[in-house]
PDB file of C-alpha atoms in Angstrom:
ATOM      1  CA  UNK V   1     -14.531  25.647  36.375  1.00  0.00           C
ATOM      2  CA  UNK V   2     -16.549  28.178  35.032  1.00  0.00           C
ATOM      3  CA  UNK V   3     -19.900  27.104  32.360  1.00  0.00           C
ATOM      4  CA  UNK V   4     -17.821  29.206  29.652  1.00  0.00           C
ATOM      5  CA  UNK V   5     -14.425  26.949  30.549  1.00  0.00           C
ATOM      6  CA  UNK V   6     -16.349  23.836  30.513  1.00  0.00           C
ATOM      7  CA  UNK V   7     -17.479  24.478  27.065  1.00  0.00           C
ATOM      8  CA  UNK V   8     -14.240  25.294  25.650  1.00  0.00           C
ATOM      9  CA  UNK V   9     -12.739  22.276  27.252  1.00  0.00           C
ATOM     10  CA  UNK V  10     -15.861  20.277  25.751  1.00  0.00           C
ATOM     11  CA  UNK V  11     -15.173  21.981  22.230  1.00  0.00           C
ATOM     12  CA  UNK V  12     -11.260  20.728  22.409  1.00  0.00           C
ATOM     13  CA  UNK V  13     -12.052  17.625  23.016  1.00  0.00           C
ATOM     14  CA  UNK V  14     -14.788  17.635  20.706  1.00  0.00           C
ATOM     15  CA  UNK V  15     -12.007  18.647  17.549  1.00  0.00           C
ATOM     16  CA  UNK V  16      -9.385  16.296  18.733  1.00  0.00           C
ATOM     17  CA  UNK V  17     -11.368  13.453  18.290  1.00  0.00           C
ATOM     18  CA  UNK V  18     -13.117  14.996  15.288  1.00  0.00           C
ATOM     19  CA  UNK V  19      -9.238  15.568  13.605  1.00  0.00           C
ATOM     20  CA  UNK V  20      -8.245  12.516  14.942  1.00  0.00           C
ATOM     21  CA  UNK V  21     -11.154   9.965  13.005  1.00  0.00           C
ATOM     22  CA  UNK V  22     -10.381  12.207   9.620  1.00  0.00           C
ATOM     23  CA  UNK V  23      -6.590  11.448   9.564  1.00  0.00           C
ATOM     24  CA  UNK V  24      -7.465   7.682  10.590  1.00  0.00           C
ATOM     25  CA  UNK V  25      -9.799   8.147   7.024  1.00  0.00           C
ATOM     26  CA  UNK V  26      -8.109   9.667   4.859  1.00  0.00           C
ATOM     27  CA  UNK V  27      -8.155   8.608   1.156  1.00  0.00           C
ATOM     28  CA  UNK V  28      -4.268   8.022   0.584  1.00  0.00           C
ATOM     29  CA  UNK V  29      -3.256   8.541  -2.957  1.00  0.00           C
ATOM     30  CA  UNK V  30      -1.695   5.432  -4.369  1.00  0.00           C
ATOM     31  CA  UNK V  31      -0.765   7.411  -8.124  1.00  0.00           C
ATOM     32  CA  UNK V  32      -2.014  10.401  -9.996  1.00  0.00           C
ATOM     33  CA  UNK V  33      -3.183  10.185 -13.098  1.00  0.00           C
ATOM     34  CA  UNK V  34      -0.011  11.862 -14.600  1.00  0.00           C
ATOM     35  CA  UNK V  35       1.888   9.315 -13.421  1.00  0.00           C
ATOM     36  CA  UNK V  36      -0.559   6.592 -14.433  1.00  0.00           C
ATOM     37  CA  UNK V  37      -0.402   7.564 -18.064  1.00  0.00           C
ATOM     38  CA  UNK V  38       3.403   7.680 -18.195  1.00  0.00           C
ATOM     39  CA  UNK V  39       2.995   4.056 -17.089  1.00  0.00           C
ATOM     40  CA  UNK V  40       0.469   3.326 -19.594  1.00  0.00           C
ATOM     41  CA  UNK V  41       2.855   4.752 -22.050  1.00  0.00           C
ATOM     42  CA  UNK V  42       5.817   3.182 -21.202  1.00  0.00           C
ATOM     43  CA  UNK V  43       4.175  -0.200 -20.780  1.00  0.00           C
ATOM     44  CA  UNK V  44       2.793   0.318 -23.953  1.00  0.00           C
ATOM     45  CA  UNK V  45       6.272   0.446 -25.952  1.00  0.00           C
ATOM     46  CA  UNK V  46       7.226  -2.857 -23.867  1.00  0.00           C
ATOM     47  CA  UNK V  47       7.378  -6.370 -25.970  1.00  0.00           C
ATOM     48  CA  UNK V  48       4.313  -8.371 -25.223  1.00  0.00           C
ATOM     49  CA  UNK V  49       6.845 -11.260 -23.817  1.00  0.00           C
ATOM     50  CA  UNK V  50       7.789  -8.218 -21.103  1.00  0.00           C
ATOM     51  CA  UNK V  51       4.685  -7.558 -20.158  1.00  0.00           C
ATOM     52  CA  UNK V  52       4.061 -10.405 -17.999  1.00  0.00           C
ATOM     53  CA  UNK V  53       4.201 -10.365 -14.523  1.00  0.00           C
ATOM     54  CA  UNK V  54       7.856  -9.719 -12.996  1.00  0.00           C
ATOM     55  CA  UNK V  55       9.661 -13.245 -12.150  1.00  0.00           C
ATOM     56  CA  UNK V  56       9.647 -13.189  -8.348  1.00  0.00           C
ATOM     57  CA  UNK V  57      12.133 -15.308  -6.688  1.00  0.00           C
ATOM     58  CA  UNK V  58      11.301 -16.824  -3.799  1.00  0.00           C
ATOM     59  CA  UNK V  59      14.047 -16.415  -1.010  1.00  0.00           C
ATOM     60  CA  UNK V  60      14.002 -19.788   1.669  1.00  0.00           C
ATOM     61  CA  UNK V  61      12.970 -18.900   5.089  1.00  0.00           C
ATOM     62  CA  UNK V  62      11.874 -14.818   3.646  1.00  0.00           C
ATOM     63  CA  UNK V  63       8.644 -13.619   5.295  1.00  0.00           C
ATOM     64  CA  UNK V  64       5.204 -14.007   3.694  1.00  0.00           C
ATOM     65  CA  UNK V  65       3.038 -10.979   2.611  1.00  0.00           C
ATOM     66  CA  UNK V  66      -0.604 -12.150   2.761  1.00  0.00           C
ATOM     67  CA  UNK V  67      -2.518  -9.642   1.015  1.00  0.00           C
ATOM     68  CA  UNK V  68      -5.793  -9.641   2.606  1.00  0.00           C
ATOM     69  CA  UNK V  69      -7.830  -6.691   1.361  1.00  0.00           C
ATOM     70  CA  UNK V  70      -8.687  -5.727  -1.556  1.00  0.00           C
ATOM     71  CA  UNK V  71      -9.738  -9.099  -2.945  1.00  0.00           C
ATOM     72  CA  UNK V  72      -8.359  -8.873  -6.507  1.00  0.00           C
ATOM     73  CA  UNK V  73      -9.587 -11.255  -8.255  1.00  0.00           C
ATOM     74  CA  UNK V  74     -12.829  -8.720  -9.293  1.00  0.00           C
ATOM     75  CA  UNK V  75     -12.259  -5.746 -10.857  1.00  0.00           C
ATOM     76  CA  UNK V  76     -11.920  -2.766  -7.962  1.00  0.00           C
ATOM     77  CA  UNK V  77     -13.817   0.593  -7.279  1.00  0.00           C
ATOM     78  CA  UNK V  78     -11.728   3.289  -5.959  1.00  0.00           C
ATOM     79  CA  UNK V  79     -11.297   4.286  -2.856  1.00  0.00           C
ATOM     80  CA  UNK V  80     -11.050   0.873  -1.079  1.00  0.00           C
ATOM     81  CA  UNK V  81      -8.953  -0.600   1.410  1.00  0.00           C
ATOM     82  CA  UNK V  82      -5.323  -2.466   1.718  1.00  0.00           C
ATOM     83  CA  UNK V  83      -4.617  -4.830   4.056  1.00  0.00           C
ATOM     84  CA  UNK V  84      -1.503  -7.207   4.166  1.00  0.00           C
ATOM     85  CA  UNK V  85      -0.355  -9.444   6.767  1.00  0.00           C
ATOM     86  CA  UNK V  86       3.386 -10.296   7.318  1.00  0.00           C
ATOM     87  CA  UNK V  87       4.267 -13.635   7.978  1.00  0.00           C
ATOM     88  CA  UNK V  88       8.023 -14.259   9.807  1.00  0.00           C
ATOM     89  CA  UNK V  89       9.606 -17.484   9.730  1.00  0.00           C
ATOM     90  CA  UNK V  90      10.440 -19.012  13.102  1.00  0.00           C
ATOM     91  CA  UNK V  91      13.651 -17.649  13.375  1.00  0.00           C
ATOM     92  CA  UNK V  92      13.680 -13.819  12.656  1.00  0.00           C
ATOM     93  CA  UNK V  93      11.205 -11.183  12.776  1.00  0.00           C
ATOM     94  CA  UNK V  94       9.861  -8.734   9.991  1.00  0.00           C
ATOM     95  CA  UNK V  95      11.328  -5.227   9.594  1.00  0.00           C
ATOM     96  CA  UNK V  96       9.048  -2.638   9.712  1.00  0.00           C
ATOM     97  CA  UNK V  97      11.560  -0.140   8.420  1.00  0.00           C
ATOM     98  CA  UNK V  98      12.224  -2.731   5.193  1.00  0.00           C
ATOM     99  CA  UNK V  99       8.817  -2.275   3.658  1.00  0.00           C
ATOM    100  CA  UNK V 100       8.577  -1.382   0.307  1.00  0.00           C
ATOM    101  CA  UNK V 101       5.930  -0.257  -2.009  1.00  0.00           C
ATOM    102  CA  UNK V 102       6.704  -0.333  -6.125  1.00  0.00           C
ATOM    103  CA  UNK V 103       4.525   0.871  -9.058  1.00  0.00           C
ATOM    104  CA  UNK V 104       4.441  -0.543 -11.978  1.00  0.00           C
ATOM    105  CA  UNK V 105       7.099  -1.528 -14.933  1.00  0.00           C
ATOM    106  CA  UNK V 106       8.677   1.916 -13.632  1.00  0.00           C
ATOM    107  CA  UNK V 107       8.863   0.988  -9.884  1.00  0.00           C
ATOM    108  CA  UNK V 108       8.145   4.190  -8.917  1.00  0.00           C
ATOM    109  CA  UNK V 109       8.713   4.085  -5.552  1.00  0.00           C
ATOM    110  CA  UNK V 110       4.960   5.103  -3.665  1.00  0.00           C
ATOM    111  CA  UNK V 111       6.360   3.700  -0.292  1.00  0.00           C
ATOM    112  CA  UNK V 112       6.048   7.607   1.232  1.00  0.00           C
ATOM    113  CA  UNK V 113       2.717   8.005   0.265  1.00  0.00           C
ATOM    114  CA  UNK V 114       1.453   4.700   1.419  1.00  0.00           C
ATOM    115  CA  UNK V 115       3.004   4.759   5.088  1.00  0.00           C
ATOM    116  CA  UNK V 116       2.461   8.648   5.570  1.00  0.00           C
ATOM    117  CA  UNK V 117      -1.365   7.379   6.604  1.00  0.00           C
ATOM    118  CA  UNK V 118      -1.073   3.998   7.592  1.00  0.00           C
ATOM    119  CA  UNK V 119       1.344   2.434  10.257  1.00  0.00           C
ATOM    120  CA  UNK V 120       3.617  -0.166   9.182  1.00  0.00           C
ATOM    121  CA  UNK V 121       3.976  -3.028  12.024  1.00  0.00           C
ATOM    122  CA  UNK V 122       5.856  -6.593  12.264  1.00  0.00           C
ATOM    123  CA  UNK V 123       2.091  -7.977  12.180  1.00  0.00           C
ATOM    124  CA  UNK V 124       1.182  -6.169   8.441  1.00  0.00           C
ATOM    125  CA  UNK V 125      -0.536  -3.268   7.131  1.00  0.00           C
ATOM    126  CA  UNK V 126      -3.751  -1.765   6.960  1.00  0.00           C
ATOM    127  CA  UNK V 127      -5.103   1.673   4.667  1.00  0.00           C
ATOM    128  CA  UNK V 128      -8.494   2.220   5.122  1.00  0.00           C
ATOM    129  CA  UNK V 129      -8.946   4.294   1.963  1.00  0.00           C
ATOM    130  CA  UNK V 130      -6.421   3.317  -0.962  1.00  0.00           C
ATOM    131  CA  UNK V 131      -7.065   5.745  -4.398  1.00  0.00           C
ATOM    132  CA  UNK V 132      -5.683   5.281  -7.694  1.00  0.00           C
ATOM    133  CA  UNK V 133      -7.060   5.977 -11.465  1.00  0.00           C
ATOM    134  CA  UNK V 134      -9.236   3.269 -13.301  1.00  0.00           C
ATOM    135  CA  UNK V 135      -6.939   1.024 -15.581  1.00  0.00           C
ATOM    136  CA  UNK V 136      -4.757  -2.262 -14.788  1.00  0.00           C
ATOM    137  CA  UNK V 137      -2.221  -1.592 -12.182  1.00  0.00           C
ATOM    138  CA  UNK V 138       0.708  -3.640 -10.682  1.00  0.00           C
ATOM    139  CA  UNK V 139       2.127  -3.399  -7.295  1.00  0.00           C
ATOM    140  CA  UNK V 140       5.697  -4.936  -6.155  1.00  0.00           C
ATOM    141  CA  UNK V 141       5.470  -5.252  -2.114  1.00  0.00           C
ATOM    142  CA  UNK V 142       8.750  -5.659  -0.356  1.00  0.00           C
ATOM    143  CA  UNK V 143       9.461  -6.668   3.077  1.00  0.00           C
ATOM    144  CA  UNK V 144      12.689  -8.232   4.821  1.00  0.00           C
ATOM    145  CA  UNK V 145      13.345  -9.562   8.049  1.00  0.00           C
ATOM    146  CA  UNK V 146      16.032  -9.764  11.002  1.00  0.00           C
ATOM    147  CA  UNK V 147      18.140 -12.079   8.752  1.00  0.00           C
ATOM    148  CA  UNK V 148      17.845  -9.399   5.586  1.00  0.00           C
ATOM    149  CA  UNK V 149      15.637 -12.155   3.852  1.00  0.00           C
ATOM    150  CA  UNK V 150      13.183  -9.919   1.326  1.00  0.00           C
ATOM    151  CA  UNK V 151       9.814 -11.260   0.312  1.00  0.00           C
ATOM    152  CA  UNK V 152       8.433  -9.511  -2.671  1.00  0.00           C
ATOM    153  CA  UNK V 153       4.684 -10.328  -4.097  1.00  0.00           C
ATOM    154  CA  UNK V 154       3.372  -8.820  -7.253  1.00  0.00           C
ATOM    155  CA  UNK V 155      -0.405  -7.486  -6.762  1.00  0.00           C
ATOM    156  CA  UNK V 156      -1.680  -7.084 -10.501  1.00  0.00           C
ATOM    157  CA  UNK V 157      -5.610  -5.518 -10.687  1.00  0.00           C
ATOM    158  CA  UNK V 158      -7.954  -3.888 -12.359  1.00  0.00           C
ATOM    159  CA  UNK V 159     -10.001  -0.427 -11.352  1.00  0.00           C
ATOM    160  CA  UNK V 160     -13.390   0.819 -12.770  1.00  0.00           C
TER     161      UNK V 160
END
């Protein structure tokens, strides 16, 4: 292989692993600020009683969804990551496929946006950079298993 050859081939690899670390790092959009403020707005004209977190009934033998990352209980800077763990019960496995990802009183469905960057597995999920506007923001994860069992956790938080 000629020096000019080598260098080419050293330049391909060079990008591909270059491309490869930026997709693996993008910042995935959770929900633009257009969308944000028609949430706002809406949420707004809600009762106070409605306002509280959605009821979330808790199916027997359903999956767990262990949110991991971000820890919520402070109030978040954007970008930052998600990670959530799926928990089977003994006797079925979690559906990828099945996951779910809900915004708001709307639940506008973000599911697209979330798994375009980030593989969903039977283990969980992870997004290495999550972006959404400051303001309080709720999240309704879904995920079902082999025996069409759904688990569904409200994430509530705050963003700076």
């Amino acid at each position: 292989m000629s020096a000019v050859m080598a260098r080419r081939a050293l330049f391909v690899v060079a990008f591909a692993l270059t491309a490869h670390t930026a997709s693996a790092r993008e910042i995935i959009q959770l929900v633009s600020d257009a969308e944000y403020a028609q949430e706002k707005q809406f949420a707004a004209k809600m009762p106070r009683t409605r306002q509280l977190l959605p009821q979330v009934t808790v199916v027997p033998g359903a999956p767990l969804i262990d949110l991991k990352k971000p820890q919520i209980q402070d109030t978040l800077k954007a970008p930052f990551p998600i990670q959530l763990v799926f928990k089977p019960t003994d006797d079925a496995e979690v559906v990828p496929d099945s996951f779910k990802v809900l915004y708001g009183f709307l639940k506008l469905d973000i599911t697209d946006r979330v798994v375009q960057n980030a593989k969903v597995t039977k283990e969980g999920l992870f997004v290495d950079q999550a972006n959404i506007p400051a303001g309080t923001h709720k999240l309704l994860l879904q995920i079902r298993d082999s025996k069409n069992r759904k688990a569904e956790v409200v994430v509530s938080f705050n963003v700076e």
